[in-house]
mmCIF file of C-alpha atoms and ligand atoms in Angstrom:
data_model
loop_
_atom_site.group_PDB
_atom_site.id
_atom_site.type_symbol
_atom_site.label_atom_id
_atom_site.label_comp_id
_atom_site.label_asym_id
_atom_site.label_seq_id
_atom_site.Cartn_x
_atom_site.Cartn_y
_atom_site.Cartn_z
ATOM 1 C CA MET A 1 15.395 40.356 -2.619
ATOM 2 C CA SER A 2 13.151 38.045 -0.966
ATOM 3 C CA GLU A 3 13.015 35.171 -3.540
ATOM 4 C CA SER A 4 9.830 32.311 -3.864
ATOM 5 C CA PRO A 5 10.048 29.297 -2.264
ATOM 6 C CA SER A 6 10.304 27.240 -4.907
ATOM 7 C CA SER A 7 13.370 29.269 -6.577
ATOM 8 C CA ARG A 8 14.719 28.979 -3.278
ATOM 9 C CA ALA A 9 14.334 25.095 -3.317
ATOM 10 C CA ALA A 10 15.783 24.938 -7.165
ATOM 11 C CA GLY A 11 18.576 27.059 -6.806
ATOM 12 C CA LEU A 12 19.631 25.222 -3.970
ATOM 13 C CA LEU A 13 20.366 21.703 -5.832
ATOM 14 C CA HIS A 14 22.449 23.845 -8.112
ATOM 15 C CA LEU A 15 24.629 25.889 -6.146
ATOM 16 C CA ARG A 16 27.594 23.803 -7.588
ATOM 17 C CA ARG A 17 27.104 24.492 -10.629
ATOM 18 C CA GLY A 18 28.801 27.045 -11.206
ATOM 19 C CA GLY A 19 32.562 26.293 -9.350
ATOM 20 C CA LEU A 20 33.130 23.049 -11.382
ATOM 21 C CA SER A 21 36.334 22.091 -13.754
ATOM 22 C CA ARG A 22 35.652 19.204 -15.708
ATOM 23 C CA GLY A 23 35.666 15.765 -14.535
ATOM 24 C CA ASP A 24 34.553 17.570 -10.362
ATOM 25 C CA ALA A 25 32.343 15.659 -9.169
ATOM 26 C CA ILE A 26 29.002 16.340 -8.704
ATOM 27 C CA PRO A 27 27.752 15.923 -5.218
ATOM 28 C CA LEU A 28 30.008 17.431 -2.233
ATOM 29 C CA PRO A 29 33.432 15.797 -2.667
ATOM 30 C CA LEU A 30 33.781 14.854 1.841
ATOM 31 C CA THR A 31 37.539 16.961 2.871
ATOM 32 C CA MET A 32 39.386 14.992 6.672
ATOM 33 C CA ALA A 33 41.696 17.285 6.884
ATOM 34 C CA SER A 34 43.316 19.323 9.994
ATOM 35 C CA ILE A 35 46.292 20.878 7.534
ATOM 36 C CA PHE A 36 46.825 21.697 3.980
ATOM 37 C CA HIS A 37 49.545 22.118 1.690
ATOM 38 C CA ALA A 38 50.204 25.611 2.961
ATOM 39 C CA PRO A 39 53.750 26.912 1.021
ATOM 40 C CA GLY A 40 54.929 30.410 1.551
ATOM 41 C CA ASP A 41 52.584 33.742 1.848
ATOM 42 C CA SER A 42 49.325 31.909 4.208
ATOM 43 C CA THR A 43 46.490 33.525 3.029
ATOM 44 C CA GLY A 44 43.444 32.987 0.477
ATOM 45 C CA PHE A 45 43.372 29.032 1.159
ATOM 46 C CA HIS A 46 42.759 26.469 4.120
ATOM 47 C CA GLN A 47 45.202 26.174 5.945
ATOM 48 C CA TYR A 48 43.823 24.357 9.742
ATOM 49 C CA GLY A 49 41.292 22.757 10.114
ATOM 50 C CA ARG A 50 40.324 25.033 13.268
ATOM 51 C CA PHE A 51 39.538 27.536 10.808
ATOM 52 C CA SER A 52 38.286 26.267 7.899
ATOM 53 C CA ASN A 53 37.185 23.427 5.926
ATOM 54 C CA PRO A 54 35.879 22.785 2.361
ATOM 55 C CA THR A 55 33.084 20.328 3.353
ATOM 56 C CA TRP A 56 32.167 23.096 5.418
ATOM 57 C CA ASP A 57 31.803 25.769 2.719
ATOM 58 C CA GLY A 58 29.808 23.793 0.433
ATOM 59 C CA THR A 59 27.658 23.115 3.654
ATOM 60 C CA GLU A 60 27.151 27.057 4.930
ATOM 61 C CA GLU A 61 26.776 28.221 0.415
ATOM 62 C CA MET A 62 23.542 25.400 1.326
ATOM 63 C CA LEU A 63 22.531 27.128 4.291
ATOM 64 C CA SER A 64 23.439 31.050 3.110
ATOM 65 C CA ARG A 65 20.885 30.636 0.519
ATOM 66 C CA LEU A 66 18.552 28.768 2.424
ATOM 67 C CA GLU A 67 18.680 32.398 4.560
ATOM 68 C CA ASN A 68 19.445 34.322 1.851
ATOM 69 C CA ALA A 69 22.421 36.049 5.043
ATOM 70 C CA PRO A 70 25.894 34.872 5.469
ATOM 71 C CA THR A 71 26.107 31.734 7.916
ATOM 72 C CA LEU A 72 27.732 30.293 10.418
ATOM 73 C CA ALA A 73 27.734 26.446 10.595
ATOM 74 C CA PHE A 74 28.197 24.861 14.717
ATOM 75 C CA PRO A 75 28.092 21.441 15.904
ATOM 76 C CA SER A 76 25.006 21.227 17.281
ATOM 77 C CA GLY A 77 21.563 23.813 17.631
ATOM 78 C CA MET A 78 24.010 24.682 21.394
ATOM 79 C CA ALA A 79 26.474 25.314 20.273
ATOM 80 C CA ALA A 80 25.069 28.120 17.785
ATOM 81 C CA ILE A 81 23.278 29.424 20.283
ATOM 82 C CA SER A 82 26.312 29.766 22.946
ATOM 83 C CA ALA A 83 28.034 31.526 19.779
ATOM 84 C CA VAL A 84 25.803 34.139 19.700
ATOM 85 C CA PHE A 85 25.851 34.638 23.449
ATOM 86 C CA PHE A 86 29.540 34.324 24.426
ATOM 87 C CA ALA A 87 30.704 36.236 20.973
ATOM 88 C CA LEU A 88 27.561 39.594 21.796
ATOM 89 C CA LEU A 89 27.467 39.253 25.080
ATOM 90 C CA ARG A 90 29.758 41.743 27.821
ATOM 91 C CA ALA A 91 29.505 41.538 31.505
ATOM 92 C CA GLY A 92 26.500 44.126 32.602
ATOM 93 C CA ASP A 93 24.526 43.026 29.654
ATOM 94 C CA HIS A 94 20.889 41.709 30.733
ATOM 95 C CA ILE A 95 18.977 39.704 28.054
ATOM 96 C CA LEU A 96 15.347 38.003 27.429
ATOM 97 C CA LEU A 97 14.395 34.813 26.760
ATOM 98 C CA PRO A 98 11.071 32.847 26.593
ATOM 99 C CA SER A 99 10.023 30.935 29.584
ATOM 100 C CA ASP A 100 8.338 27.883 27.436
ATOM 101 C CA GLY A 101 10.599 27.082 24.667
ATOM 102 C CA TYR A 102 13.632 25.009 24.467
ATOM 103 C CA HIS A 103 14.532 24.783 28.145
ATOM 104 C CA THR A 104 18.326 24.215 27.623
ATOM 105 C CA THR A 105 18.643 27.765 26.425
ATOM 106 C CA ARG A 106 17.667 28.498 30.333
ATOM 107 C CA ILE A 107 20.052 26.252 31.744
ATOM 108 C CA LEU A 108 22.656 27.902 29.365
ATOM 109 C CA ALA A 109 21.415 31.259 30.996
ATOM 110 C CA ASP A 110 21.726 30.070 34.439
ATOM 111 C CA ARG A 111 23.813 27.850 34.779
ATOM 112 C CA PHE A 112 26.917 30.260 32.595
ATOM 113 C CA LEU A 113 26.546 33.492 32.062
ATOM 114 C CA GLY A 114 25.391 34.728 35.472
ATOM 115 C CA ALA A 115 29.043 34.636 36.452
ATOM 116 C CA PHE A 116 30.727 36.547 33.878
ATOM 117 C CA GLY A 117 28.136 39.541 34.565
ATOM 118 C CA VAL A 118 24.879 38.555 32.342
ATOM 119 C CA SER A 119 21.538 38.390 33.727
ATOM 120 C CA PHE A 120 18.387 37.064 32.770
ATOM 121 C CA ASP A 121 14.857 37.345 32.687
ATOM 122 C CA THR A 122 12.116 34.993 30.765
ATOM 123 C CA ARG A 123 8.174 35.968 29.669
ATOM 124 C CA PRO A 124 6.111 33.705 28.356
ATOM 125 C CA THR A 125 5.869 33.288 24.337
ATOM 126 C CA ALA A 126 1.765 33.941 23.821
ATOM 127 C CA SER A 127 2.462 37.230 25.550
ATOM 128 C CA PHE A 128 5.786 38.106 24.845
ATOM 129 C CA LEU A 129 5.746 42.045 23.964
ATOM 130 C CA ASP A 130 3.559 42.970 26.845
ATOM 131 C CA GLY A 131 6.331 44.995 29.741
ATOM 132 C CA GLY A 132 8.213 46.386 26.225
ATOM 133 C CA PHE A 133 11.900 46.179 26.187
ATOM 134 C CA ASP A 134 13.568 48.495 27.764
ATOM 135 C CA GLY A 135 16.869 47.674 28.769
ATOM 136 C CA TYR A 136 17.214 44.354 27.296
ATOM 137 C CA ARG A 137 20.825 44.286 24.965
ATOM 138 C CA LEU A 138 19.667 41.106 23.393
ATOM 139 C CA VAL A 139 16.222 39.592 23.280
ATOM 140 C CA PHE A 140 15.723 35.682 21.978
ATOM 141 C CA VAL A 141 12.501 34.536 20.963
ATOM 142 C CA GLU A 142 11.274 30.415 19.899
ATOM 143 C CA SER A 143 8.214 31.294 17.743
ATOM 144 C CA PRO A 144 6.215 28.390 17.977
ATOM 145 C CA SER A 145 7.999 27.426 20.750
ATOM 146 C CA ASN A 146 8.118 24.183 21.969
ATOM 147 C CA PRO A 147 6.336 22.256 22.309
ATOM 148 C CA THR A 148 3.294 24.658 23.718
ATOM 149 C CA LEU A 149 3.570 25.981 20.069
ATOM 150 C CA ASP A 150 2.697 29.536 20.849
ATOM 151 C CA ILE A 151 3.793 32.331 18.692
ATOM 152 C CA CYS A 152 5.235 35.914 19.123
ATOM 153 C CA ASP A 153 4.887 38.609 16.374
ATOM 154 C CA LEU A 154 8.358 38.738 15.167
ATOM 155 C CA ALA A 155 7.793 42.025 13.380
ATOM 156 C CA ALA A 156 6.670 43.480 15.822
ATOM 157 C CA ALA A 157 8.872 42.091 18.400
ATOM 158 C CA ALA A 158 12.126 43.495 15.976
ATOM 159 C CA GLU A 159 10.061 47.286 15.901
ATOM 160 C CA ALA A 160 9.645 47.279 19.218
ATOM 161 C CA ILE A 161 13.332 46.199 20.913
ATOM 162 C CA HIS A 162 14.862 48.037 18.283
ATOM 163 C CA LYS A 163 13.792 50.840 19.152
ATOM 164 C CA ALA A 164 14.716 50.043 22.629
ATOM 165 C CA GLY A 165 18.149 49.251 21.599
ATOM 166 C CA GLY A 166 18.027 45.242 21.666
ATOM 167 C CA LEU A 167 18.838 43.080 19.194
ATOM 168 C CA LEU A 168 16.078 40.570 17.962
ATOM 169 C CA VAL A 169 17.118 36.947 17.760
ATOM 170 C CA VAL A 170 15.118 33.854 16.802
ATOM 171 C CA ASP A 171 15.584 30.188 17.492
ATOM 172 C CA ASN A 172 13.490 29.025 14.203
ATOM 173 C CA THR A 173 14.062 25.308 14.785
ATOM 174 C CA THR A 174 10.832 24.724 14.620
ATOM 175 C CA MET A 175 10.415 26.171 10.896
ATOM 176 C CA THR A 176 13.106 25.682 9.229
ATOM 177 C CA PRO A 177 13.433 28.465 6.723
ATOM 178 C CA PHE A 178 10.843 27.121 4.484
ATOM 179 C CA GLY A 179 8.612 27.947 7.093
ATOM 180 C CA GLN A 180 8.868 30.505 8.631
ATOM 181 C CA ARG A 181 11.826 33.869 7.740
ATOM 182 C CA PRO A 182 12.602 35.854 10.177
ATOM 183 C CA LEU A 183 15.794 37.534 9.146
ATOM 184 C CA ASP A 184 12.494 39.382 6.702
ATOM 185 C CA LEU A 185 10.594 39.537 9.376
ATOM 186 C CA GLY A 186 13.432 42.144 10.857
ATOM 187 C CA ALA A 187 15.220 40.040 13.291
ATOM 188 C CA ASP A 188 18.409 40.179 13.435
ATOM 189 C CA ILE A 189 20.086 37.244 14.252
ATOM 190 C CA VAL A 190 18.857 33.767 13.419
ATOM 191 C CA VAL A 191 19.428 30.422 15.206
ATOM 192 C CA ALA A 192 18.421 27.202 14.671
ATOM 193 C CA ALA A 193 19.114 23.120 15.280
ATOM 194 C CA ASP A 194 19.995 21.292 12.207
ATOM 195 C CA THR A 195 20.276 18.739 14.442
ATOM 196 C CA LYS A 196 16.461 18.414 13.140
ATOM 197 C CA ALA A 197 14.622 18.978 9.625
ATOM 198 C CA PRO A 198 17.359 19.863 7.580
ATOM 199 C CA ASN A 199 19.444 17.076 9.094
ATOM 200 C CA GLY A 200 16.659 15.283 9.489
ATOM 201 C CA HIS A 201 17.455 11.175 9.272
ATOM 202 C CA SER A 202 18.471 12.153 13.339
ATOM 203 C CA ASP A 203 21.728 10.800 12.363
ATOM 204 C CA VAL A 204 24.107 13.845 13.115
ATOM 205 C CA LEU A 205 23.784 16.773 15.499
ATOM 206 C CA ALA A 206 24.285 20.752 13.719
ATOM 207 C CA GLY A 207 23.364 23.907 14.184
ATOM 208 C CA HIS A 208 23.482 27.252 12.492
ATOM 209 C CA VAL A 209 24.013 30.795 13.091
ATOM 210 C CA ALA A 210 22.698 33.620 10.302
ATOM 211 C CA SER A 211 23.107 37.129 9.920
ATOM 212 C CA ARG A 212 23.026 40.244 8.095
ATOM 213 C CA ASN A 213 24.764 42.260 10.180
ATOM 214 C CA GLU A 214 28.635 42.288 9.633
ATOM 215 C CA SER A 215 29.768 42.870 12.770
ATOM 216 C CA VAL A 216 27.575 40.186 14.668
ATOM 217 C CA MET A 217 29.097 37.574 11.948
ATOM 218 C CA ALA A 218 32.458 38.555 12.215
ATOM 219 C CA ALA A 219 32.551 38.178 16.371
ATOM 220 C CA VAL A 220 30.820 34.381 16.061
ATOM 221 C CA ARG A 221 32.900 33.705 12.902
ATOM 222 C CA GLU A 222 35.860 34.881 15.501
ATOM 223 C CA TRP A 223 34.457 32.550 18.775
ATOM 224 C CA ARG A 224 34.157 30.356 16.761
ATOM 225 C CA THR A 225 37.621 29.601 15.446
ATOM 226 C CA THR A 226 38.794 30.686 19.312
ATOM 227 C CA SER A 227 36.733 28.060 21.145
ATOM 228 C CA GLY A 228 36.987 25.449 18.823
ATOM 229 C CA SER A 229 33.227 25.128 17.958
ATOM 230 C CA ILE A 230 33.708 23.459 15.681
ATOM 231 C CA SER A 231 31.795 20.735 13.468
ATOM 232 C CA SER A 232 33.602 17.330 11.850
ATOM 233 C CA PRO A 233 33.733 17.900 8.099
ATOM 234 C CA PHE A 234 31.698 14.067 8.020
ATOM 235 C CA ASP A 235 28.674 15.564 9.985
ATOM 236 C CA ALA A 236 28.561 18.891 7.819
ATOM 237 C CA TRP A 237 28.948 16.927 5.063
ATOM 238 C CA LEU A 238 25.866 14.437 6.128
ATOM 239 C CA LEU A 239 23.978 17.483 6.413
ATOM 240 C CA HIS A 240 24.997 18.803 3.432
ATOM 241 C CA ARG A 241 23.342 16.148 1.612
ATOM 242 C CA GLY A 242 20.149 16.329 4.399
ATOM 243 C CA LEU A 243 19.737 19.748 3.536
ATOM 244 C CA GLU A 244 19.404 18.464 -0.515
ATOM 245 C CA THR A 245 15.834 17.221 0.858
ATOM 246 C CA LEU A 246 14.501 19.320 3.061
ATOM 247 C CA GLU A 247 12.016 20.544 0.702
ATOM 248 C CA VAL A 248 10.556 17.502 -0.259
ATOM 249 C CA ARG A 249 10.637 16.151 3.481
ATOM 250 C CA PHE A 250 9.311 19.530 5.437
ATOM 251 C CA ASP A 251 6.571 19.654 2.298
ATOM 252 C CA ARG A 252 5.623 16.033 3.640
ATOM 253 C CA MET A 253 5.351 16.982 6.937
ATOM 254 C CA CYS A 254 3.391 19.684 6.518
ATOM 255 C CA THR A 255 0.793 18.553 4.545
ATOM 256 C CA THR A 256 0.366 15.570 6.264
ATOM 257 C CA ALA A 257 0.251 17.640 9.819
ATOM 258 C CA GLU A 258 -2.159 19.565 8.395
ATOM 259 C CA ARG A 259 -4.424 16.494 7.303
ATOM 260 C CA ILE A 260 -4.322 14.699 10.574
ATOM 261 C CA ALA A 261 -4.195 17.225 13.321
ATOM 262 C CA PRO A 262 -8.251 17.765 12.288
ATOM 263 C CA ARG A 263 -8.359 13.751 13.242
ATOM 264 C CA ILE A 264 -6.899 13.884 15.775
ATOM 265 C CA LYS A 265 -8.393 17.235 17.526
ATOM 266 C CA ALA A 266 -12.133 15.329 17.045
ATOM 267 C CA HIS A 267 -10.959 11.757 18.381
ATOM 268 C CA PRO A 268 -12.752 11.688 21.361
ATOM 269 C CA ALA A 269 -9.627 10.078 23.541
ATOM 270 C CA VAL A 270 -8.101 13.476 23.007
ATOM 271 C CA ARG A 271 -8.925 16.079 25.346
ATOM 272 C CA SER A 272 -6.774 19.002 23.707
ATOM 273 C CA ILE A 273 -4.597 20.244 20.952
ATOM 274 C CA ARG A 274 -2.098 23.218 19.864
ATOM 275 C CA PHE A 275 -1.563 23.227 16.407
ATOM 276 C CA PRO A 276 -1.406 25.843 14.575
ATOM 277 C CA GLY A 277 -2.520 25.257 11.381
ATOM 278 C CA LEU A 278 -5.617 24.497 13.311
ATOM 279 C CA VAL A 279 -9.620 27.126 12.690
ATOM 280 C CA GLY A 280 -9.140 28.558 16.536
ATOM 281 C CA ASP A 281 -6.018 27.218 17.627
ATOM 282 C CA PRO A 282 -4.294 30.681 19.662
ATOM 283 C CA SER A 283 -1.692 30.920 17.182
ATOM 284 C CA HIS A 284 -3.327 30.109 13.465
ATOM 285 C CA ASN A 285 -4.249 33.866 12.856
ATOM 286 C CA LEU A 286 -0.527 35.581 13.238
ATOM 287 C CA ALA A 287 0.960 32.107 12.347
ATOM 288 C CA SER A 288 -0.904 32.923 8.988
ATOM 289 C CA THR A 289 0.250 35.446 8.271
ATOM 290 C CA GLN A 290 3.297 35.207 9.703
ATOM 291 C CA MET A 291 4.505 31.762 8.503
ATOM 292 C CA GLU A 292 4.866 30.081 5.443
ATOM 293 C CA ARG A 293 3.656 26.650 6.957
ATOM 294 C CA PHE A 294 1.912 25.782 10.388
ATOM 295 C CA GLY A 295 5.050 23.551 10.281
ATOM 296 C CA PHE A 296 4.332 19.049 11.680
ATOM 297 C CA LEU A 297 4.278 19.237 15.753
ATOM 298 C CA ILE A 298 1.206 18.741 17.473
ATOM 299 C CA SER A 299 1.391 19.076 20.710
ATOM 300 C CA PHE A 300 -2.454 16.866 22.733
ATOM 301 C CA GLU A 301 -3.330 15.905 25.644
ATOM 302 C CA LEU A 302 -4.505 12.492 26.999
ATOM 303 C CA ASP A 303 -5.781 11.989 29.777
ATOM 304 C CA SER A 304 -2.658 10.808 31.987
ATOM 305 C CA GLU A 305 0.299 9.156 32.284
ATOM 306 C CA GLU A 306 0.103 5.992 31.856
ATOM 307 C CA LYS A 307 -2.218 6.612 28.438
ATOM 308 C CA ALA A 308 0.024 8.875 26.969
ATOM 309 C CA GLU A 309 2.760 6.607 27.628
ATOM 310 C CA ASP A 310 0.874 3.611 25.752
ATOM 311 C CA PHE A 311 -0.472 5.679 22.935
ATOM 312 C CA ILE A 312 3.341 6.468 22.317
ATOM 313 C CA ASN A 313 5.071 3.142 22.343
ATOM 314 C CA GLY A 314 1.859 1.014 20.429
ATOM 315 C CA CYS A 315 1.761 3.394 18.018
ATOM 316 C CA GLU A 316 3.568 0.834 14.920
ATOM 317 C CA LEU A 317 4.700 4.317 13.265
ATOM 318 C CA MET A 318 5.853 5.696 15.856
ATOM 319 C CA ALA A 319 9.910 6.353 17.440
ATOM 320 C CA ALA A 320 9.122 7.047 21.414
ATOM 321 C CA ALA A 321 11.857 9.966 20.619
ATOM 322 C CA THR A 322 13.061 13.378 22.384
ATOM 323 C CA SER A 323 13.167 14.959 19.330
ATOM 324 C CA PHE A 324 12.208 15.619 16.144
ATOM 325 C CA GLY A 325 12.699 16.430 12.372
ATOM 326 C CA GLY A 326 13.772 13.310 11.256
ATOM 327 C CA VAL A 327 11.943 10.832 8.424
ATOM 328 C CA HIS A 328 10.366 8.745 11.904
ATOM 329 C CA THR A 329 7.161 10.278 12.470
ATOM 330 C CA SER A 330 8.362 10.560 16.986
ATOM 331 C CA ALA A 331 6.362 11.368 20.015
ATOM 332 C CA GLU A 332 7.398 12.203 23.335
ATOM 333 C CA ARG A 333 5.673 12.973 26.509
ATOM 334 C CA ARG A 334 7.270 16.521 27.218
ATOM 335 C CA THR A 335 6.791 16.430 30.818
ATOM 336 C CA LYS A 336 10.058 13.830 30.915
ATOM 337 C CA ARG A 337 11.530 16.943 29.722
ATOM 338 C CA GLY A 338 10.618 19.173 32.506
ATOM 339 C CA ASP A 339 8.398 21.501 30.046
ATOM 340 C CA ALA A 340 5.416 23.139 33.016
ATOM 341 C CA VAL A 341 2.943 21.046 30.562
ATOM 342 C CA PRO A 342 0.263 18.444 32.585
ATOM 343 C CA PRO A 343 1.403 14.884 32.595
ATOM 344 C CA GLY A 344 -0.702 12.752 29.777
ATOM 345 C CA PHE A 345 0.753 15.503 27.741
ATOM 346 C CA VAL A 346 2.247 14.202 24.620
ATOM 347 C CA ARG A 347 4.424 16.503 21.565
ATOM 348 C CA LEU A 348 4.335 14.642 18.115
ATOM 349 C CA ALA A 349 6.960 15.144 15.648
ATOM 350 C CA VAL A 350 5.127 14.228 11.972
ATOM 351 C CA GLY A 351 7.198 12.511 10.335
ATOM 352 C CA CYS A 352 7.842 11.407 5.923
ATOM 353 C CA GLU A 353 5.506 8.894 6.067
ATOM 354 C CA PRO A 354 2.181 8.812 4.137
ATOM 355 C CA ALA A 355 -0.053 10.181 5.381
ATOM 356 C CA GLU A 356 -3.190 7.688 5.589
ATOM 357 C CA GLU A 357 -0.737 4.859 6.987
ATOM 358 C CA LEU A 358 0.246 6.840 8.826
ATOM 359 C CA TRP A 359 -3.794 8.142 10.436
ATOM 360 C CA ALA A 360 -3.987 4.817 10.318
ATOM 361 C CA ALA A 361 -1.234 3.967 12.868
ATOM 362 C CA ILE A 362 -1.928 6.789 15.196
ATOM 363 C CA LYS A 363 -6.204 5.970 15.375
ATOM 364 C CA ASN A 364 -5.230 2.866 16.436
ATOM 365 C CA SER A 365 -3.217 3.920 18.478
ATOM 366 C CA LEU A 366 -5.892 6.362 20.292
ATOM 367 C CA ASP A 367 -8.643 3.991 20.183
ATOM 368 C CA ARG A 368 -6.853 1.740 22.739
ATOM 369 C CA GLN A 369 -6.947 4.620 24.812
ATOM 370 C CA LEU A 370 -10.651 5.199 25.106
ATOM 371 C CA PRO A 371 -12.146 4.217 28.478
HETATM 372 C C1 PLP B 401 16.866 20.639 19.454
HETATM 373 C C2 PLP B 401 16.783 22.542 19.961
HETATM 374 C C3 PLP B 401 17.805 23.390 19.924
HETATM 375 C C4 PLP B 401 19.400 22.009 20.374
HETATM 376 O O1 PLP B 401 19.720 21.945 19.192
HETATM 377 P P1 PLP B 401 21.329 20.603 19.598
HETATM 378 O O2 PLP B 401 21.595 20.353 18.440
HETATM 379 O O3 PLP B 401 19.808 19.049 20.243
HETATM 380 O O4 PLP B 401 22.061 21.224 20.493
HETATM 381 C C5 PLP B 401 17.695 24.030 20.018
HETATM 382 N N1 PLP B 401 16.832 24.355 20.270
HETATM 383 C C6 PLP B 401 15.483 24.421 19.952
HETATM 384 C C7 PLP B 401 14.279 24.703 19.433
HETATM 385 C C8 PLP B 401 15.470 22.744 19.688
HETATM 386 O O5 PLP B 401 14.360 22.100 19.092
#
């Protein structure tokens, strides 16, 4: 059932082929419409922009092919995560979240789910299986976790969670479907922020939910239609365009990260580093079996907040920005976002610049941080 990454990437670019009539545009047309011609019986075609749109169809077809599962598009990663929570959880449910990982997911649970009678516990990603999963209706994990890049054994977690009667939701944003396939490892639901590498050009927010469980997808679709948590057709069209080059960009980004991570590690201005691709990293062994690539995020610590800021702002080929996965290499000092990391902790998101040019710029800026 599982297709090789290369044949998935090749097929992805020709998905529209079978549905084309003579004279149709080869690229996906952008349909900006809230209403559609709808005389008579109103089933089987587009009716209204909150229910469906032909441009979403093209984008979701690509996302489904990537995930090898039915997929629904959302206007942001958080909209996708919210859809899963609000469509599936009921008063009295307990859920488990990572204590590290993307902070807004915890804020969402803390600020909004409690009011509806849903309570949550947290646990570090690195020891996520310790303590078992009894009593949790839904378990949410992000692996590798943002920003410390700890990982969790997804197949073992899925098995234990299913034995305890729960659902496993994996936030696969840091890896994309070309780097890791949580549904094939046993997860029930994948959520992702397509704002990051899938769009890849830092000009759109987007997200998706994928699952092979029909009742899950029916509930998530009903939530989307009813709540109005929908993408604009233009944003969906831009995401579609980004997805066409995801495999090329992701490959370049991961290859460059593998090349420069050992050099960053060896640089005397660097105190410590986390990258799952480095032999000896706590995530390395599990990453080698569970992931198809090691990703493009590298986290490391400099001596102080000042040195970290100087490094980021002084590097010629680096954008000082939050978020990751765009064509431009970017970096951020993560205490700025409230992550529980040291003040000199930098999350570097490798972009699409040629590797040796990028390394020369990074080395230059690291050299300036030496005492
Ligand atoms: C960015 C991100 C999100 C949220 O995505 P938005 O599009 O900003 O809503 C969720 N999870 C992870 C791991 C992220 O990096």
